[in-house]
Amino acid sequence: MTTPRVAAIHDMSGFGRCSLTVAIPILSAMGIQCCPLPTAFLSTHTGGFQGFTFLDMTDEMPKVAAHWKSLDLRFQAIYSGFLGSERQIGIVEEFIRTFRTPDALVVVDPVMGDYGKVYQTYTPGMCAGTARLAELADVITPNLTEAALLLGRPYDALPAGEDGYREIVERLSLEGRRSVVLTGAAAEPDLTGAVCFDAATGRTGAVQTKRVPRDFHGTGDVFASVLTGALVDGADLFAAARQAVEFVRICGERTAAEGLPMREGVDFEPLLGLLMARPGQED
Ligand code: PXL
């Protein structure tokens, strides 16, 4: 069997563990070739650092896509995340239209914000564009902030609790046409995880684990990367979400024990070996 290939369209932040510095090692550990299409190069991510550099890669992206097309490259999945400009929305849409095949999976992580706040570099136009881009996805992985933006509702007015989260994922499914994995969704106070709608079966349900009582930067990227890898590996949506939920929990427990600052992300590198054995795979 040939090694599956994923086109990963995210920024590269040199320090802080998110986006490509998370997606490349995680997908590789899961036995998947990750082909990065960087949207921007930053010295650090934008959450908790001042004075970060930002090199916009917008002009480079169509050239990379054209070269890949000329090589007749095929991808088992296209996985997008943090974008660097409003113009990139159309470029990523075009990339999906060009490289999508009937068997390929399109995962759009509609990265826009967290904890009720939009990220510093995300303009209202980028948020509107992200919602449009997400319409092309087979699977989206919003957190609660991004779900509120996609639904056009105030963050504080979102329905809560498991029933509320079920309502959110069903509303975000575009009448059942796309799968939705809502992250950071706690069905009970001591738990956290995801609430999912699976377009393949029409089933909605919660995938929960013990909550680590601390927040970390970049866990959305760790989650979506494991989820994408597991889906490419043939897991169904709930099994893939279980693997992602458990890996993020284990990373969080280790990082909390070490007392790392939030902005450094989760200390996942020493745990990559677990992805070869896959926690939660038995579900
Ligand atoms: O984890 C999302 C993310 C990705 N990339 C960059 C970010 C953020 C969140 O702040 O700043 C550059």
PDB file of C-alpha atoms and ligand atoms in Angstrom:
ATOM      1  CA  MET A   1       0.000   0.000   0.000  1.00  0.00           C
ATOM      2  CA  THR A   2       1.336   3.450  -0.824  1.00  0.00           C
ATOM      3  CA  THR A   3       1.659   6.051   1.904  1.00  0.00           C
ATOM      4  CA  PRO A   4      -1.378   8.388   1.855  1.00  0.00           C
ATOM      5  CA  ARG A   5      -0.710  12.046   1.149  1.00  0.00           C
ATOM      6  CA  VAL A   6      -2.299  15.142   2.686  1.00  0.00           C
ATOM      7  CA  ALA A   7      -2.005  18.725   1.416  1.00  0.00           C
ATOM      8  CA  ALA A   8      -1.786  20.837   4.583  1.00  0.00           C
ATOM      9  CA  ILE A   9      -2.663  24.512   4.082  1.00  0.00           C
ATOM     10  CA  HIS A  10      -1.707  26.327   7.301  1.00  0.00           C
ATOM     11  CA  ASP A  11       0.797  28.888   8.553  1.00  0.00           C
ATOM     12  CA  MET A  12       4.257  27.971   9.776  1.00  0.00           C
ATOM     13  CA  SER A  13       4.876  29.596  13.155  1.00  0.00           C
ATOM     14  CA  GLY A  14       8.482  29.057  14.187  1.00  0.00           C
ATOM     15  CA  PHE A  15       7.786  28.961  17.921  1.00  0.00           C
ATOM     16  CA  GLY A  16       4.663  28.099  19.882  1.00  0.00           C
ATOM     17  CA  ARG A  17       3.541  24.697  18.555  1.00  0.00           C
ATOM     18  CA  CYS A  18       0.585  25.178  16.242  1.00  0.00           C
ATOM     19  CA  SER A  19      -0.405  24.811  12.597  1.00  0.00           C
ATOM     20  CA  LEU A  20       2.322  23.188  10.460  1.00  0.00           C
ATOM     21  CA  THR A  21       4.718  22.556  13.348  1.00  0.00           C
ATOM     22  CA  VAL A  22       1.953  20.371  14.760  1.00  0.00           C
ATOM     23  CA  ALA A  23       0.373  18.995  11.552  1.00  0.00           C
ATOM     24  CA  ILE A  24       3.608  17.759   9.951  1.00  0.00           C
ATOM     25  CA  PRO A  25       4.907  15.659  12.877  1.00  0.00           C
ATOM     26  CA  ILE A  26       1.461  14.327  13.804  1.00  0.00           C
ATOM     27  CA  LEU A  27       0.516  13.236  10.290  1.00  0.00           C
ATOM     28  CA  SER A  28       3.992  11.780   9.769  1.00  0.00           C
ATOM     29  CA  ALA A  29       3.735   9.796  13.017  1.00  0.00           C
ATOM     30  CA  MET A  30       0.412   8.461  11.768  1.00  0.00           C
ATOM     31  CA  GLY A  31       2.085   7.166   8.624  1.00  0.00           C
ATOM     32  CA  ILE A  32       0.854   9.918   6.323  1.00  0.00           C
ATOM     33  CA  GLN A  33       2.945  12.089   4.008  1.00  0.00           C
ATOM     34  CA  CYS A  34       2.215  15.729   4.838  1.00  0.00           C
ATOM     35  CA  CYS A  35       2.792  18.188   1.963  1.00  0.00           C
ATOM     36  CA  PRO A  36       2.785  21.703   3.438  1.00  0.00           C
ATOM     37  CA  LEU A  37       1.387  24.677   1.542  1.00  0.00           C
ATOM     38  CA  PRO A  38       2.293  27.512   3.950  1.00  0.00           C
ATOM     39  CA  THR A  39      -0.072  30.475   4.147  1.00  0.00           C
ATOM     40  CA  ALA A  40       2.347  32.653   6.142  1.00  0.00           C
ATOM     41  CA  PHE A  41       5.603  32.378   8.036  1.00  0.00           C
ATOM     42  CA  LEU A  42       5.551  33.889  11.523  1.00  0.00           C
ATOM     43  CA  SER A  43       8.236  34.004  14.197  1.00  0.00           C
ATOM     44  CA  THR A  44       5.602  32.859  16.713  1.00  0.00           C
ATOM     45  CA  HIS A  45       1.835  32.401  16.670  1.00  0.00           C
ATOM     46  CA  THR A  46      -0.289  35.440  17.491  1.00  0.00           C
ATOM     47  CA  GLY A  47      -1.720  34.218  20.804  1.00  0.00           C
ATOM     48  CA  GLY A  48       0.255  35.602  23.718  1.00  0.00           C
ATOM     49  CA  PHE A  49       3.335  36.998  21.933  1.00  0.00           C
ATOM     50  CA  GLN A  50       4.025  40.641  21.083  1.00  0.00           C
ATOM     51  CA  GLY A  51       6.089  41.778  18.103  1.00  0.00           C
ATOM     52  CA  PHE A  52       5.785  38.606  16.026  1.00  0.00           C
ATOM     53  CA  THR A  53       6.946  38.734  12.385  1.00  0.00           C
ATOM     54  CA  PHE A  54       4.460  37.865   9.613  1.00  0.00           C
ATOM     55  CA  LEU A  55       5.487  36.982   6.069  1.00  0.00           C
ATOM     56  CA  ASP A  56       2.385  36.669   3.901  1.00  0.00           C
ATOM     57  CA  MET A  57       2.691  33.803   1.376  1.00  0.00           C
ATOM     58  CA  THR A  58      -0.425  34.679  -0.647  1.00  0.00           C
ATOM     59  CA  ASP A  59       1.450  35.323  -3.909  1.00  0.00           C
ATOM     60  CA  GLU A  60       3.401  32.079  -3.615  1.00  0.00           C
ATOM     61  CA  MET A  61       0.409  29.811  -3.076  1.00  0.00           C
ATOM     62  CA  PRO A  62      -1.066  29.691  -6.627  1.00  0.00           C
ATOM     63  CA  LYS A  63       2.448  29.040  -7.988  1.00  0.00           C
ATOM     64  CA  VAL A  64       2.860  26.062  -5.650  1.00  0.00           C
ATOM     65  CA  ALA A  65      -0.585  24.751  -6.621  1.00  0.00           C
ATOM     66  CA  ALA A  66       0.215  25.124 -10.336  1.00  0.00           C
ATOM     67  CA  HIS A  67       3.501  23.246  -9.929  1.00  0.00           C
ATOM     68  CA  TRP A  68       1.821  20.448  -7.973  1.00  0.00           C
ATOM     69  CA  LYS A  69      -0.845  20.253 -10.692  1.00  0.00           C
ATOM     70  CA  SER A  70       1.825  20.040 -13.407  1.00  0.00           C
ATOM     71  CA  LEU A  71       3.319  17.093 -11.490  1.00  0.00           C
ATOM     72  CA  ASP A  72      -0.159  15.491 -11.420  1.00  0.00           C
ATOM     73  CA  LEU A  73       0.076  15.102  -7.628  1.00  0.00           C
ATOM     74  CA  ARG A  74      -2.925  13.440  -5.971  1.00  0.00           C
ATOM     75  CA  PHE A  75      -3.934  13.910  -2.343  1.00  0.00           C
ATOM     76  CA  GLN A  76      -6.069  11.624  -0.162  1.00  0.00           C
ATOM     77  CA  ALA A  77      -7.006  14.706   1.851  1.00  0.00           C
ATOM     78  CA  ILE A  78      -6.836  18.475   1.755  1.00  0.00           C
ATOM     79  CA  TYR A  79      -6.605  19.961   5.227  1.00  0.00           C
ATOM     80  CA  SER A  80      -6.727  23.743   5.733  1.00  0.00           C
ATOM     81  CA  GLY A  81      -6.419  25.948   8.808  1.00  0.00           C
ATOM     82  CA  PHE A  82      -5.018  29.396   9.675  1.00  0.00           C
ATOM     83  CA  LEU A  83      -4.943  31.678   6.608  1.00  0.00           C
ATOM     84  CA  GLY A  84      -2.806  34.767   6.086  1.00  0.00           C
ATOM     85  CA  SER A  85      -5.018  37.081   3.993  1.00  0.00           C
ATOM     86  CA  GLU A  86      -8.517  37.543   2.615  1.00  0.00           C
ATOM     87  CA  ARG A  87      -7.266  36.738  -0.908  1.00  0.00           C
ATOM     88  CA  GLN A  88      -6.183  33.296   0.299  1.00  0.00           C
ATOM     89  CA  ILE A  89      -9.820  32.248   0.721  1.00  0.00           C
ATOM     90  CA  GLY A  90     -10.311  32.211  -3.061  1.00  0.00           C
ATOM     91  CA  ILE A  91      -6.911  30.554  -3.561  1.00  0.00           C
ATOM     92  CA  VAL A  92      -7.792  27.718  -1.179  1.00  0.00           C
ATOM     93  CA  GLU A  93     -11.247  27.346  -2.783  1.00  0.00           C
ATOM     94  CA  GLU A  94      -9.534  27.015  -6.164  1.00  0.00           C
ATOM     95  CA  PHE A  95      -7.025  24.526  -4.701  1.00  0.00           C
ATOM     96  CA  ILE A  96      -9.896  22.366  -3.415  1.00  0.00           C
ATOM     97  CA  ARG A  97     -11.729  22.527  -6.762  1.00  0.00           C
ATOM     98  CA  THR A  98      -8.523  21.568  -8.611  1.00  0.00           C
ATOM     99  CA  PHE A  99      -7.316  18.730  -6.377  1.00  0.00           C
ATOM    100  CA  ARG A 100     -10.566  17.289  -5.034  1.00  0.00           C
ATOM    101  CA  THR A 101     -11.278  13.745  -6.288  1.00  0.00           C
ATOM    102  CA  PRO A 102     -14.330  11.593  -5.461  1.00  0.00           C
ATOM    103  CA  ASP A 103     -12.307   9.700  -2.812  1.00  0.00           C
ATOM    104  CA  ALA A 104     -10.478  12.695  -1.338  1.00  0.00           C
ATOM    105  CA  LEU A 105     -11.451  14.126   2.015  1.00  0.00           C
ATOM    106  CA  VAL A 106     -11.639  17.895   2.537  1.00  0.00           C
ATOM    107  CA  VAL A 107     -11.150  18.992   6.148  1.00  0.00           C
ATOM    108  CA  VAL A 108     -11.508  22.708   6.833  1.00  0.00           C
ATOM    109  CA  ASP A 109     -10.562  23.853  10.309  1.00  0.00           C
ATOM    110  CA  PRO A 110     -12.339  27.247  10.257  1.00  0.00           C
ATOM    111  CA  VAL A 111      -9.633  28.903  12.366  1.00  0.00           C
ATOM    112  CA  MET A 112     -10.831  32.378  13.387  1.00  0.00           C
ATOM    113  CA  GLY A 113     -10.623  32.737  17.150  1.00  0.00           C
ATOM    114  CA  ASP A 114     -10.901  31.280  20.613  1.00  0.00           C
ATOM    115  CA  TYR A 115     -12.369  32.083  24.049  1.00  0.00           C
ATOM    116  CA  GLY A 116     -14.979  34.334  22.399  1.00  0.00           C
ATOM    117  CA  LYS A 117     -12.365  36.530  20.663  1.00  0.00           C
ATOM    118  CA  VAL A 118     -11.329  36.754  17.011  1.00  0.00           C
ATOM    119  CA  TYR A 119      -7.557  36.320  16.388  1.00  0.00           C
ATOM    120  CA  GLN A 120      -5.568  39.571  15.914  1.00  0.00           C
ATOM    121  CA  THR A 121      -4.911  39.031  12.188  1.00  0.00           C
ATOM    122  CA  TYR A 122      -8.444  37.885  11.251  1.00  0.00           C
ATOM    123  CA  THR A 123     -10.483  40.665   9.593  1.00  0.00           C
ATOM    124  CA  PRO A 124     -14.297  40.543   9.244  1.00  0.00           C
ATOM    125  CA  GLY A 125     -13.738  39.785   5.527  1.00  0.00           C
ATOM    126  CA  MET A 126     -11.553  36.798   6.410  1.00  0.00           C
ATOM    127  CA  CYS A 127     -14.185  35.498   8.805  1.00  0.00           C
ATOM    128  CA  ALA A 128     -16.921  35.796   6.163  1.00  0.00           C
ATOM    129  CA  GLY A 129     -14.576  34.113   3.654  1.00  0.00           C
ATOM    130  CA  THR A 130     -13.776  31.301   6.083  1.00  0.00           C
ATOM    131  CA  ALA A 131     -17.502  30.534   6.382  1.00  0.00           C
ATOM    132  CA  ARG A 132     -17.705  30.372   2.568  1.00  0.00           C
ATOM    133  CA  LEU A 133     -14.615  28.158   2.333  1.00  0.00           C
ATOM    134  CA  ALA A 134     -16.043  25.837   4.982  1.00  0.00           C
ATOM    135  CA  GLU A 135     -19.032  25.187   2.703  1.00  0.00           C
ATOM    136  CA  LEU A 136     -16.693  23.140   0.481  1.00  0.00           C
ATOM    137  CA  ALA A 137     -15.633  20.879   3.353  1.00  0.00           C
ATOM    138  CA  ASP A 138     -16.573  17.283   4.070  1.00  0.00           C
ATOM    139  CA  VAL A 139     -15.614  17.873   7.711  1.00  0.00           C
ATOM    140  CA  ILE A 140     -15.263  21.083   9.744  1.00  0.00           C
ATOM    141  CA  THR A 141     -13.692  21.333  13.199  1.00  0.00           C
ATOM    142  CA  PRO A 142     -14.798  24.629  14.799  1.00  0.00           C
ATOM    143  CA  ASN A 143     -14.332  25.476  18.446  1.00  0.00           C
ATOM    144  CA  LEU A 144     -17.220  27.264  20.187  1.00  0.00           C
ATOM    145  CA  THR A 145     -15.969  30.731  19.176  1.00  0.00           C
ATOM    146  CA  GLU A 146     -15.750  29.681  15.544  1.00  0.00           C
ATOM    147  CA  ALA A 147     -19.150  27.968  15.721  1.00  0.00           C
ATOM    148  CA  ALA A 148     -20.655  31.273  16.916  1.00  0.00           C
ATOM    149  CA  LEU A 149     -18.989  33.128  14.026  1.00  0.00           C
ATOM    150  CA  LEU A 150     -20.174  30.534  11.483  1.00  0.00           C
ATOM    151  CA  LEU A 151     -23.720  30.733  12.833  1.00  0.00           C
ATOM    152  CA  GLY A 152     -23.632  34.541  13.025  1.00  0.00           C
ATOM    153  CA  ARG A 153     -24.612  34.414  16.704  1.00  0.00           C
ATOM    154  CA  PRO A 154     -23.043  36.135  19.717  1.00  0.00           C
ATOM    155  CA  TYR A 155     -20.636  33.766  21.523  1.00  0.00           C
ATOM    156  CA  ASP A 156     -22.375  34.333  24.850  1.00  0.00           C
ATOM    157  CA  ALA A 157     -25.760  33.412  23.379  1.00  0.00           C
ATOM    158  CA  LEU A 158     -24.758  29.963  22.096  1.00  0.00           C
ATOM    159  CA  PRO A 159     -26.799  27.082  23.485  1.00  0.00           C
ATOM    160  CA  ALA A 160     -24.733  25.152  26.065  1.00  0.00           C
ATOM    161  CA  GLY A 161     -24.628  21.647  27.499  1.00  0.00           C
ATOM    162  CA  GLU A 162     -24.747  18.485  25.456  1.00  0.00           C
ATOM    163  CA  ASP A 163     -28.191  19.232  24.015  1.00  0.00           C
ATOM    164  CA  GLY A 164     -27.081  22.732  23.050  1.00  0.00           C
ATOM    165  CA  TYR A 165     -23.931  21.422  21.368  1.00  0.00           C
ATOM    166  CA  ARG A 166     -25.960  18.827  19.490  1.00  0.00           C
ATOM    167  CA  GLU A 167     -28.164  21.635  18.187  1.00  0.00           C
ATOM    168  CA  ILE A 168     -25.054  23.593  17.101  1.00  0.00           C
ATOM    169  CA  VAL A 169     -23.471  20.729  15.145  1.00  0.00           C
ATOM    170  CA  GLU A 170     -26.753  19.870  13.465  1.00  0.00           C
ATOM    171  CA  ARG A 171     -27.250  23.501  12.429  1.00  0.00           C
ATOM    172  CA  LEU A 172     -23.684  23.680  11.122  1.00  0.00           C
ATOM    173  CA  SER A 173     -24.103  20.501   9.046  1.00  0.00           C
ATOM    174  CA  LEU A 174     -25.728  22.351   6.115  1.00  0.00           C
ATOM    175  CA  GLU A 175     -28.764  20.080   6.336  1.00  0.00           C
ATOM    176  CA  GLY A 176     -26.649  16.975   6.812  1.00  0.00           C
ATOM    177  CA  ARG A 177     -24.263  17.547   3.897  1.00  0.00           C
ATOM    178  CA  ARG A 178     -21.072  17.986   5.931  1.00  0.00           C
ATOM    179  CA  SER A 179     -19.721  16.450   9.107  1.00  0.00           C
ATOM    180  CA  VAL A 180     -19.084  18.732  12.060  1.00  0.00           C
ATOM    181  CA  VAL A 181     -16.733  18.153  14.989  1.00  0.00           C
ATOM    182  CA  LEU A 182     -17.259  20.835  17.613  1.00  0.00           C
ATOM    183  CA  THR A 183     -14.167  21.025  19.827  1.00  0.00           C
ATOM    184  CA  GLY A 184     -13.848  22.215  23.406  1.00  0.00           C
ATOM    185  CA  ALA A 185     -17.418  21.018  24.000  1.00  0.00           C
ATOM    186  CA  ALA A 186     -17.893  19.907  27.615  1.00  0.00           C
ATOM    187  CA  ALA A 187     -20.995  17.779  28.145  1.00  0.00           C
ATOM    188  CA  GLU A 188     -20.378  17.865  31.941  1.00  0.00           C
ATOM    189  CA  PRO A 189     -18.174  20.086  34.149  1.00  0.00           C
ATOM    190  CA  ASP A 190     -15.399  17.506  34.713  1.00  0.00           C
ATOM    191  CA  LEU A 191     -15.351  16.367  31.098  1.00  0.00           C
ATOM    192  CA  THR A 192     -14.413  17.886  27.763  1.00  0.00           C
ATOM    193  CA  GLY A 193     -14.044  16.793  24.195  1.00  0.00           C
ATOM    194  CA  ALA A 194     -16.053  16.997  21.028  1.00  0.00           C
ATOM    195  CA  VAL A 195     -19.664  16.837  19.942  1.00  0.00           C
ATOM    196  CA  CYS A 196     -19.960  15.435  16.432  1.00  0.00           C
ATOM    197  CA  PHE A 197     -22.432  15.196  13.586  1.00  0.00           C
ATOM    198  CA  ASP A 198     -21.485  12.471  11.101  1.00  0.00           C
ATOM    199  CA  ALA A 199     -22.856  13.186   7.622  1.00  0.00           C
ATOM    200  CA  ALA A 200     -22.202   9.557   6.593  1.00  0.00           C
ATOM    201  CA  THR A 201     -24.696   8.177   9.129  1.00  0.00           C
ATOM    202  CA  GLY A 202     -26.744  11.203  10.220  1.00  0.00           C
ATOM    203  CA  ARG A 203     -25.695  10.434  13.807  1.00  0.00           C
ATOM    204  CA  THR A 204     -24.981  13.104  16.433  1.00  0.00           C
ATOM    205  CA  GLY A 205     -23.085  12.311  19.633  1.00  0.00           C
ATOM    206  CA  ALA A 206     -20.542  13.396  22.217  1.00  0.00           C
ATOM    207  CA  VAL A 207     -16.988  12.063  22.539  1.00  0.00           C
ATOM    208  CA  GLN A 208     -15.769  13.063  25.982  1.00  0.00           C
ATOM    209  CA  THR A 209     -12.797  12.526  28.259  1.00  0.00           C
ATOM    210  CA  LYS A 210     -11.564  13.782  31.625  1.00  0.00           C
ATOM    211  CA  ARG A 211     -10.949  17.529  31.538  1.00  0.00           C
ATOM    212  CA  VAL A 212      -7.428  18.800  32.278  1.00  0.00           C
ATOM    213  CA  PRO A 213      -8.163  21.979  34.283  1.00  0.00           C
ATOM    214  CA  ARG A 214      -5.915  24.278  32.221  1.00  0.00           C
ATOM    215  CA  ASP A 215      -5.933  25.847  28.747  1.00  0.00           C
ATOM    216  CA  PHE A 216      -3.157  25.416  26.199  1.00  0.00           C
ATOM    217  CA  HIS A 217      -2.466  27.098  22.911  1.00  0.00           C
ATOM    218  CA  GLY A 218      -2.711  25.039  19.711  1.00  0.00           C
ATOM    219  CA  THR A 219      -4.812  22.166  21.017  1.00  0.00           C
ATOM    220  CA  GLY A 220      -7.299  22.797  18.190  1.00  0.00           C
ATOM    221  CA  ASP A 221      -4.496  22.154  15.706  1.00  0.00           C
ATOM    222  CA  VAL A 222      -3.352  19.004  17.514  1.00  0.00           C
ATOM    223  CA  PHE A 223      -6.958  17.810  17.596  1.00  0.00           C
ATOM    224  CA  ALA A 224      -7.713  18.507  13.922  1.00  0.00           C
ATOM    225  CA  SER A 225      -4.411  16.960  12.787  1.00  0.00           C
ATOM    226  CA  VAL A 226      -5.041  13.680  14.662  1.00  0.00           C
ATOM    227  CA  LEU A 227      -8.656  13.669  13.434  1.00  0.00           C
ATOM    228  CA  THR A 228      -7.538  14.165   9.816  1.00  0.00           C
ATOM    229  CA  GLY A 229      -4.882  11.470  10.108  1.00  0.00           C
ATOM    230  CA  ALA A 230      -7.347   8.987  11.576  1.00  0.00           C
ATOM    231  CA  LEU A 231      -9.972   9.741   8.905  1.00  0.00           C
ATOM    232  CA  VAL A 232      -7.379   9.270   6.156  1.00  0.00           C
ATOM    233  CA  ASP A 233      -6.474   5.992   7.858  1.00  0.00           C
ATOM    234  CA  GLY A 234     -10.084   4.863   7.399  1.00  0.00           C
ATOM    235  CA  ALA A 235     -11.577   5.510  10.847  1.00  0.00           C
ATOM    236  CA  ASP A 236     -15.185   6.683  10.988  1.00  0.00           C
ATOM    237  CA  LEU A 237     -15.851  10.158  12.380  1.00  0.00           C
ATOM    238  CA  PHE A 238     -16.559   9.068  15.968  1.00  0.00           C
ATOM    239  CA  ALA A 239     -13.523   6.759  16.137  1.00  0.00           C
ATOM    240  CA  ALA A 240     -11.340   9.533  14.697  1.00  0.00           C
ATOM    241  CA  ALA A 241     -12.722  12.038  17.215  1.00  0.00           C
ATOM    242  CA  ARG A 242     -12.018   9.537  20.031  1.00  0.00           C
ATOM    243  CA  GLN A 243      -8.355   9.279  18.972  1.00  0.00           C
ATOM    244  CA  ALA A 244      -8.056  13.080  18.800  1.00  0.00           C
ATOM    245  CA  VAL A 245      -9.788  13.653  22.164  1.00  0.00           C
ATOM    246  CA  GLU A 246      -7.565  11.117  23.956  1.00  0.00           C
ATOM    247  CA  PHE A 247      -4.328  12.371  22.402  1.00  0.00           C
ATOM    248  CA  VAL A 248      -5.109  15.987  23.321  1.00  0.00           C
ATOM    249  CA  ARG A 249      -5.961  14.921  26.882  1.00  0.00           C
ATOM    250  CA  ILE A 250      -2.695  12.995  27.280  1.00  0.00           C
ATOM    251  CA  CYS A 251      -0.733  15.967  25.867  1.00  0.00           C
ATOM    252  CA  GLY A 252      -2.572  18.314  28.244  1.00  0.00           C
ATOM    253  CA  GLU A 253      -1.875  16.132  31.287  1.00  0.00           C
ATOM    254  CA  ARG A 254       1.846  16.016  30.493  1.00  0.00           C
ATOM    255  CA  THR A 255       2.055  19.746  29.788  1.00  0.00           C
ATOM    256  CA  ALA A 256       0.129  20.666  32.940  1.00  0.00           C
ATOM    257  CA  ALA A 257       2.463  18.460  35.034  1.00  0.00           C
ATOM    258  CA  GLU A 258       5.450  20.259  33.516  1.00  0.00           C
ATOM    259  CA  GLY A 259       3.862  23.680  34.141  1.00  0.00           C
ATOM    260  CA  LEU A 260       4.668  25.007  30.658  1.00  0.00           C
ATOM    261  CA  PRO A 261       3.309  28.489  29.858  1.00  0.00           C
ATOM    262  CA  MET A 262       0.103  28.421  27.815  1.00  0.00           C
ATOM    263  CA  ARG A 263       1.643  30.140  24.799  1.00  0.00           C
ATOM    264  CA  GLU A 264       4.183  27.326  24.288  1.00  0.00           C
ATOM    265  CA  GLY A 265       1.411  24.907  23.333  1.00  0.00           C
ATOM    266  CA  VAL A 266       1.262  21.282  24.415  1.00  0.00           C
ATOM    267  CA  ASP A 267       4.442  19.248  24.840  1.00  0.00           C
ATOM    268  CA  PHE A 268       3.356  16.662  22.300  1.00  0.00           C
ATOM    269  CA  GLU A 269       6.691  15.656  20.754  1.00  0.00           C
ATOM    270  CA  PRO A 270       7.648  13.027  23.365  1.00  0.00           C
ATOM    271  CA  LEU A 271       4.141  11.559  22.932  1.00  0.00           C
ATOM    272  CA  LEU A 272       4.213  11.104  19.154  1.00  0.00           C
ATOM    273  CA  GLY A 273       4.983   7.408  19.625  1.00  0.00           C
ATOM    274  CA  LEU A 274       1.443   6.985  20.978  1.00  0.00           C
ATOM    275  CA  LEU A 275       0.032   7.938  17.605  1.00  0.00           C
ATOM    276  CA  MET A 276       1.693   4.927  16.102  1.00  0.00           C
ATOM    277  CA  ALA A 277      -0.225   2.783  18.619  1.00  0.00           C
ATOM    278  CA  ARG A 278      -3.286   5.145  18.570  1.00  0.00           C
ATOM    279  CA  PRO A 279      -5.024   5.758  21.909  1.00  0.00           C
ATOM    280  CA  GLY A 280      -8.776   5.236  21.579  1.00  0.00           C
ATOM    281  CA  GLN A 281      -8.435   3.068  18.491  1.00  0.00           C
ATOM    282  CA  GLU A 282     -10.238   0.208  20.208  1.00  0.00           C
ATOM    283  CA  ASP A 283     -13.540   2.214  20.166  1.00  0.00           C
TER     284      ASP A 283
HETATM  285  O1  PXL B   1      -3.873  27.663  16.652  1.00  0.00           O
HETATM  286  C1  PXL B   1      -4.440  28.567  15.771  1.00  0.00           C
HETATM  287  C2  PXL B   1      -3.407  29.522  15.237  1.00  0.00           C
HETATM  288  C3  PXL B   1      -2.680  29.165  14.128  1.00  0.00           C
HETATM  289  N1  PXL B   1      -1.728  29.962  13.611  1.00  0.00           N
HETATM  290  C4  PXL B   1      -1.452  31.152  14.166  1.00  0.00           C
HETATM  291  C5  PXL B   1      -2.146  31.580  15.287  1.00  0.00           C
HETATM  292  C6  PXL B   1      -3.163  30.759  15.828  1.00  0.00           C
HETATM  293  C7  PXL B   1      -3.892  31.192  16.999  1.00  0.00           C
HETATM  294  O2  PXL B   1      -3.625  32.174  17.623  1.00  0.00           O
HETATM  295  O3  PXL B   1      -1.844  32.756  15.837  1.00  0.00           O
HETATM  296  C8  PXL B   1      -0.382  32.008  13.583  1.00  0.00           C
END
